[in-house]
Coordinates of C-alpha atoms and ligand atoms in Angstrom, one line a residue:
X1 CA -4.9 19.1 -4.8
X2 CA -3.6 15.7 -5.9
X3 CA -3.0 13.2 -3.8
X4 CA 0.1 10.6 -4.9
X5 CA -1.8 7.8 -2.8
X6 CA -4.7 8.1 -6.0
X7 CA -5.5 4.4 -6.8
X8 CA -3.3 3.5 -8.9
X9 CA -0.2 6.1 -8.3
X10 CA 3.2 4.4 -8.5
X11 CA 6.6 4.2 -6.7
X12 CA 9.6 4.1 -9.2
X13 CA 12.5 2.4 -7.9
X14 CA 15.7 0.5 -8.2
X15 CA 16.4 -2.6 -7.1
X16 CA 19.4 -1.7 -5.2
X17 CA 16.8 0.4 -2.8
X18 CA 13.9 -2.5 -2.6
X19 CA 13.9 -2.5 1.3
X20 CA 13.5 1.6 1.2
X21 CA 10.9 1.3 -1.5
X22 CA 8.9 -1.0 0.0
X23 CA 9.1 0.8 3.5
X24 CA 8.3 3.9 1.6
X25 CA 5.1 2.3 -0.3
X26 CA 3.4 0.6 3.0
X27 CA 3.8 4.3 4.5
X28 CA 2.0 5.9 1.4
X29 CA 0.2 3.7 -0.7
X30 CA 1.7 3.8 -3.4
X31 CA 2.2 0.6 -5.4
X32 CA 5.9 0.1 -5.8
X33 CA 7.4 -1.2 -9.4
X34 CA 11.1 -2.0 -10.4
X35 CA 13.0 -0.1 -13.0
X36 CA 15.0 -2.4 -14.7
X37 CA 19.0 -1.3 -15.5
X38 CA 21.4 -3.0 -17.4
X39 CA 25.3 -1.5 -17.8
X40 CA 26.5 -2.3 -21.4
X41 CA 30.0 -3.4 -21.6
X42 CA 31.2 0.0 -22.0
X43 CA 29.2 1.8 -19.1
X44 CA 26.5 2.9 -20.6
X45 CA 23.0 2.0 -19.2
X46 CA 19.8 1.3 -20.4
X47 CA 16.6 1.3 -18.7
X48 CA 13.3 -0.3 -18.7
X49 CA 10.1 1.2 -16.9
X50 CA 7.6 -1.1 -15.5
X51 CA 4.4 -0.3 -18.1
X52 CA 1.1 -1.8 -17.9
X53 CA -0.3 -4.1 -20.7
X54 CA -0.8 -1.4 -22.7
X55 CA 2.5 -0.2 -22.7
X56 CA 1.7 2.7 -20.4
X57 CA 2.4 4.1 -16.9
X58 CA 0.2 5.6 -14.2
X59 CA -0.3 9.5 -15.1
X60 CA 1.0 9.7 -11.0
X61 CA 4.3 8.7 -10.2
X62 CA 7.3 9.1 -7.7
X63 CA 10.8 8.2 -8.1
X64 CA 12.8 7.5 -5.4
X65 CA 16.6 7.0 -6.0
X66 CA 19.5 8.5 -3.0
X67 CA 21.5 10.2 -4.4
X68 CA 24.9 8.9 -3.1
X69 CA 27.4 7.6 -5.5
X70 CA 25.7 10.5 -7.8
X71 CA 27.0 10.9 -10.8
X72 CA 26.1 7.5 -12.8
X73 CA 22.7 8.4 -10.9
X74 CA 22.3 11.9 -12.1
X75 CA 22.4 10.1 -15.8
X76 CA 19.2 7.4 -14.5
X77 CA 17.4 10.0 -13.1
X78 CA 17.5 12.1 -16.8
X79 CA 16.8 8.6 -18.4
X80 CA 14.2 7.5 -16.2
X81 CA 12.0 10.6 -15.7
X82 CA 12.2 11.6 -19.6
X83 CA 10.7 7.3 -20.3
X84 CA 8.4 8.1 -17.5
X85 CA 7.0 11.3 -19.0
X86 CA 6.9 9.9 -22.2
X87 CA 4.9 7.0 -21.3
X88 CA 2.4 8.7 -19.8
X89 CA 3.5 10.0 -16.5
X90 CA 2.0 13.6 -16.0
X91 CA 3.0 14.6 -12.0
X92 CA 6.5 12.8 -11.6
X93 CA 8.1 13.7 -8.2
X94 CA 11.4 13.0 -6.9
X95 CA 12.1 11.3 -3.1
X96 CA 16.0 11.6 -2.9
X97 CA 16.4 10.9 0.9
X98 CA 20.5 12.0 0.1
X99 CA 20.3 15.1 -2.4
X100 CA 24.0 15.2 -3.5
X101 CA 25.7 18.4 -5.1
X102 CA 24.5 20.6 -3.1
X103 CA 27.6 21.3 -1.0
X104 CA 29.8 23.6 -4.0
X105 CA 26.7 26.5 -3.6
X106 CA 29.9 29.5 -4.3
X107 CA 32.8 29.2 -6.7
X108 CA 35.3 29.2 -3.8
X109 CA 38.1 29.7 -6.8
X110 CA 37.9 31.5 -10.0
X111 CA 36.9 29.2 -12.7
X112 CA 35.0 26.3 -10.7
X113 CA 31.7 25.2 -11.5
X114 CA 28.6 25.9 -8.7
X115 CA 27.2 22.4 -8.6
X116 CA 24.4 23.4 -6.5
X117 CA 23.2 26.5 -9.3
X118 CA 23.7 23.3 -11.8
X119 CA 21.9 20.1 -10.7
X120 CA 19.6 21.9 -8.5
X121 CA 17.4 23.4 -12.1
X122 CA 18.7 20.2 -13.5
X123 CA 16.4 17.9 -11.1
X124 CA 13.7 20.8 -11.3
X125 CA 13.2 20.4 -14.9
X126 CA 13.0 16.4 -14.8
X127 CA 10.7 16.7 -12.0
X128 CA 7.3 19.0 -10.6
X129 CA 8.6 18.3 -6.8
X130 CA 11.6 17.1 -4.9
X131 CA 11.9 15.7 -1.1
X132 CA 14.9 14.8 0.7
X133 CA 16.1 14.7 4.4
X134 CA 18.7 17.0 5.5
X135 CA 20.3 18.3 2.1
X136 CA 23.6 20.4 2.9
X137 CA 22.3 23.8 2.4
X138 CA 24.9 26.7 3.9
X139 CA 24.2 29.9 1.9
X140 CA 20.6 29.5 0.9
X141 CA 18.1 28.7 3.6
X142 CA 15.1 27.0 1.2
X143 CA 16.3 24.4 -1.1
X144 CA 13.7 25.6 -3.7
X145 CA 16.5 28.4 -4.0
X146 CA 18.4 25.4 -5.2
X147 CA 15.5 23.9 -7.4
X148 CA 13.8 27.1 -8.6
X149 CA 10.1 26.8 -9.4
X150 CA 9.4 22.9 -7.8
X151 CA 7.7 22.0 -4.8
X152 CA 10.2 21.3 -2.7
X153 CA 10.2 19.6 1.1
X154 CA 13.1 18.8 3.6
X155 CA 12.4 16.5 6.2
X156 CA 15.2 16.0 9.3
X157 CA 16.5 12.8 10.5
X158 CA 17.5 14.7 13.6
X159 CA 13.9 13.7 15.9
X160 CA 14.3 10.3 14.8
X161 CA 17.9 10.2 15.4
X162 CA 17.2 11.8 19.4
X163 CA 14.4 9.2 19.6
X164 CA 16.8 6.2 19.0
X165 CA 19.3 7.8 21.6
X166 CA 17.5 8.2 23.9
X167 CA 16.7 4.5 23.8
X168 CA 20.6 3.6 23.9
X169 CA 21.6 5.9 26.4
X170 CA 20.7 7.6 29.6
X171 CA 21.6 11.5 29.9
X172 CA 24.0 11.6 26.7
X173 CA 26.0 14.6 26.1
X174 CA 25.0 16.0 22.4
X175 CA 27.8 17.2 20.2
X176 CA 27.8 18.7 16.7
X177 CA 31.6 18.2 15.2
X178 CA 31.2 21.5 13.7
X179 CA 28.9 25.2 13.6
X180 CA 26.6 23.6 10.5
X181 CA 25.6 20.7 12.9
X182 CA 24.3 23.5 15.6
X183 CA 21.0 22.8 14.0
X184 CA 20.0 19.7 14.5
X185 CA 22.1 19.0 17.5
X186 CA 19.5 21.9 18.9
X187 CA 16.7 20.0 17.2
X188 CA 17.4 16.5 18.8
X189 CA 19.0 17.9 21.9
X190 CA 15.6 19.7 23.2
X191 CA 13.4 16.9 21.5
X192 CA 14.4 14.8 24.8
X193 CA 15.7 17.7 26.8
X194 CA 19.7 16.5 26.3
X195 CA 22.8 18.7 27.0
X196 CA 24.4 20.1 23.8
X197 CA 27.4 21.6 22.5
X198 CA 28.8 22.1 19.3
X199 CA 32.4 21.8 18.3
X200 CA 34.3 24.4 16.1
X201 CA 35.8 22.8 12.9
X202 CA 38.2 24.4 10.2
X203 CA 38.9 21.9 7.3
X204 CA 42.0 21.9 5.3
X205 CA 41.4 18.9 2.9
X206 CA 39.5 16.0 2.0
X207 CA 41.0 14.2 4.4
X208 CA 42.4 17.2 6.9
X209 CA 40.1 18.4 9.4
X210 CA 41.0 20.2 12.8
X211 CA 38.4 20.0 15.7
X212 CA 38.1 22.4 18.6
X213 CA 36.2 20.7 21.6
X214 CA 33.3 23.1 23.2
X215 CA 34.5 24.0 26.7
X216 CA 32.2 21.6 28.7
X217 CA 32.3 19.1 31.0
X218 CA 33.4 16.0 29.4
X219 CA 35.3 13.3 31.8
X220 CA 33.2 10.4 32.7
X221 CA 30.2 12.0 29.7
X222 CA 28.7 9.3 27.5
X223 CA 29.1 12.1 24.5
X224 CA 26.9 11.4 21.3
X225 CA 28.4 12.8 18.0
X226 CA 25.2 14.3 15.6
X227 CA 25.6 15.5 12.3
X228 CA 24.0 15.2 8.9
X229 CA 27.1 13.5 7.1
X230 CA 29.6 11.2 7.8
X231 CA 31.7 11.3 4.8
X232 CA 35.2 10.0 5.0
X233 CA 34.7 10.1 8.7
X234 CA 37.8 12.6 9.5
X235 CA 35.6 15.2 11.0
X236 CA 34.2 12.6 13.7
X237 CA 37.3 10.9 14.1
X238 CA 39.4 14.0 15.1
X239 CA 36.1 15.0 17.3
X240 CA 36.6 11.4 18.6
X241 CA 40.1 11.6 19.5
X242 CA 40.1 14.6 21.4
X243 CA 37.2 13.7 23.2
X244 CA 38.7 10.2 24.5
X245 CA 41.5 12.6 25.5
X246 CA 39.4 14.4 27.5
X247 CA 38.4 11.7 29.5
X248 CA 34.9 10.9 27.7
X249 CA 33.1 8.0 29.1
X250 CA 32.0 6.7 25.8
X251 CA 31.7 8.4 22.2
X252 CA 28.8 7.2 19.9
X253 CA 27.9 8.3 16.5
X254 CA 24.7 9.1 15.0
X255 CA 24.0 10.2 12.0
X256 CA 21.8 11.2 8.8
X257 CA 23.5 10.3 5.7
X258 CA 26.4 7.4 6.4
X259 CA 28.6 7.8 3.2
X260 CA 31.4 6.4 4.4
X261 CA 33.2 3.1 3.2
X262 CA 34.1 0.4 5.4
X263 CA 37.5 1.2 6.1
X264 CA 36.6 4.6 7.0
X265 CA 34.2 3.0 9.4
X266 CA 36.6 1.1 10.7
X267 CA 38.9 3.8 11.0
X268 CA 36.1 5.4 13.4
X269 CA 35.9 2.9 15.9
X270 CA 39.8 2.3 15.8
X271 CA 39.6 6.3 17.0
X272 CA 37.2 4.9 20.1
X273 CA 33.8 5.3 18.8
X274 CA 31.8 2.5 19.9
X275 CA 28.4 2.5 17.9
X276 CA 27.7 4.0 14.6
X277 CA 24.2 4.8 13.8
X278 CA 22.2 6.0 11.0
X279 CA 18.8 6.6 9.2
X280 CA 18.1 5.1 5.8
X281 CA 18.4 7.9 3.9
X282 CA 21.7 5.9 2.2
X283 CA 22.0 2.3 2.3
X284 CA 24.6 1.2 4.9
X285 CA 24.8 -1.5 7.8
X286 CA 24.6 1.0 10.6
X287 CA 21.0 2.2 9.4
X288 CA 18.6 1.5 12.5
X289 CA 16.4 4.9 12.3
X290 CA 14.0 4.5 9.1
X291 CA 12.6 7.7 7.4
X292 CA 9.9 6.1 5.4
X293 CA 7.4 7.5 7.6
X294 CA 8.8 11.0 7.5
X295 CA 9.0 11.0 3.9
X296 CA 5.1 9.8 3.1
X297 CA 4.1 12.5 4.7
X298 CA 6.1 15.2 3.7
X299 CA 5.3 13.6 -0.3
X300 CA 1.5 14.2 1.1
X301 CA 1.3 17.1 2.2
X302 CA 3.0 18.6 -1.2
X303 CA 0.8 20.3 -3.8
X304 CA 2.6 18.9 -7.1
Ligands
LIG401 C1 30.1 19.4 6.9 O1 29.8 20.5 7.2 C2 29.3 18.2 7.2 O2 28.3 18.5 8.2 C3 30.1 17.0 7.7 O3 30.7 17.4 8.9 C4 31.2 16.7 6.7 O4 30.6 16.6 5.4 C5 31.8 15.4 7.1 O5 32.8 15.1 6.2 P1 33.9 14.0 6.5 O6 33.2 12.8 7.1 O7 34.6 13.7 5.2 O8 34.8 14.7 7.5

């Protein structure tokens, strides 16, 4: 089996993910070099690979690029991997620590496109493997269901997450907002032998979520909300509110991807959460829990 820490092996990346690169290459090895990107007038892009003095790439690479914001993304990652290849790059993986499109996995209405059935084969053909952290997987259970043929590892952010609350607070209450968060709720939750619960969740739009609390104790609980996303933040605030209601102590949040702009952040802590914390896995001021570490060695022990 290859390894990707072979001398010379490189780590692909953008410059707007330089701190995650970097973590990412002291954990592995790998040498790290800048793609460069340009954005024409008219919103096109053009990229240019890092080659050596001969024009030419390592025959090892990895890209990593998080997939938030994904759709100008989704148009780098075709450009970047077909240069790579092209230039010499003969095992090409992928780290996406947020794997986007993976949510629509039914048409829920006649006529709508399955993102997951689309971009999923889409990434496996650009790339021989794929690793990512906590992709939003309901109907299948293995995400190479979504990326047929690839090797293909998920890492959680939950462990790391319990790790970092447990340093904050003493004897938090663990709450998933909703049934998909039982899982790592349950992870982090017996990782430091925490209560848990889970909340029930029924969402009517973008913006229009309604919570049912779990029927535990709450008054005087310092509560900690887990999930995987925070997107616009509605499913934690309306978890938040009633859980100030109840007579919560304190209500944190804690979670893997942080999506969410500033005024939805803002929104959060106007609902009474006090702090905000996430991994890495997106770029965002409330990351304190760094995957790098995770992710080498889930990249290592792949056979790609
Ligand atoms: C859904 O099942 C996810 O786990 C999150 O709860 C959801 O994506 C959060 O979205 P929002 O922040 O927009 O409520």
């Amino acid at each position: 089996m290859d390894s990707p820490e072979e001398p010379g092996a490189c780590l692909l990346h953008f410059a707007d993910e330089a701190s995650s690169a970097g973590r990412l290459a002291a954990a592995t090895g790998l040498r790290p070099l800048a793609i460069e990107r340009h954005r024409f007038p008219d919103g096109e892009i053009k990229l240019r690979l890092p080659v050596d003095a001969a024009g030419r790439l390592p025959r090892r690479a990895v890209l990593l690029r998080s997939l938030h914001q994904p759709n100008e993304k989704l148009i780098e990652l075709l450009l970047a991997a077909e240069t790579a290849r092209a230039l010499g790059v003969q095992s090409l993986a992928l780290v996406a620590p947020y794997l986007a499109y993976m949510r629509q996995d039914i048409a829920f209405q006649p006529g709508e496109a399955v993102s997951q059935r689309i971009v999923g084969p889409f990434l496996g053909r650009l790339f021989d493997a794929v690793v990512t952290v906590d992709p939003h997987l309901h109907r299948i259970a293995r995400l190479d269901e979504a990326i047929p043929g690839r090797a293909c590892a998920v890492v959680s952010g939950a462990p790391l997450l319990a790790d970092w609350i447990a340093a904050q607070r003493e004897a938090p209450l663990l709450l998933g907002p909703d049934a998909e968060s039982a899982q790592w709720v349950a992870q982090a939750a017996a990782r430091h032998v925490f209560e848990y619960a889970v909340c029930s969740k029924t969402r009517h739009g973008d913006r229009q979520v309604a919570v049912t609390l779990p029927d535990v104790f709450l008054r005087g609980r310092s509560v900690v909300l887990l999930d995987d996303v925070a997107s616009t933040g509605h499913t934690l605030i309306e978890a938040t509110r009633l859980l100030r209601a109840a007579g919560a102590a304190s209500v944190d949040v804690a979670v893997t991807h942080a999506l969410l702009a500033d005024a939805d952040l803002a929104a959060l802590h106007a609902a009474g959460v006090g702090a905000f914390w996430s991994t890495d896995c997106v770029p965002h001021p409330s990351n304190c829990v760094y995957m790098a570490q995770t992710l080498g060695r889930a990249l290592g022990e792949l056979s790609w």
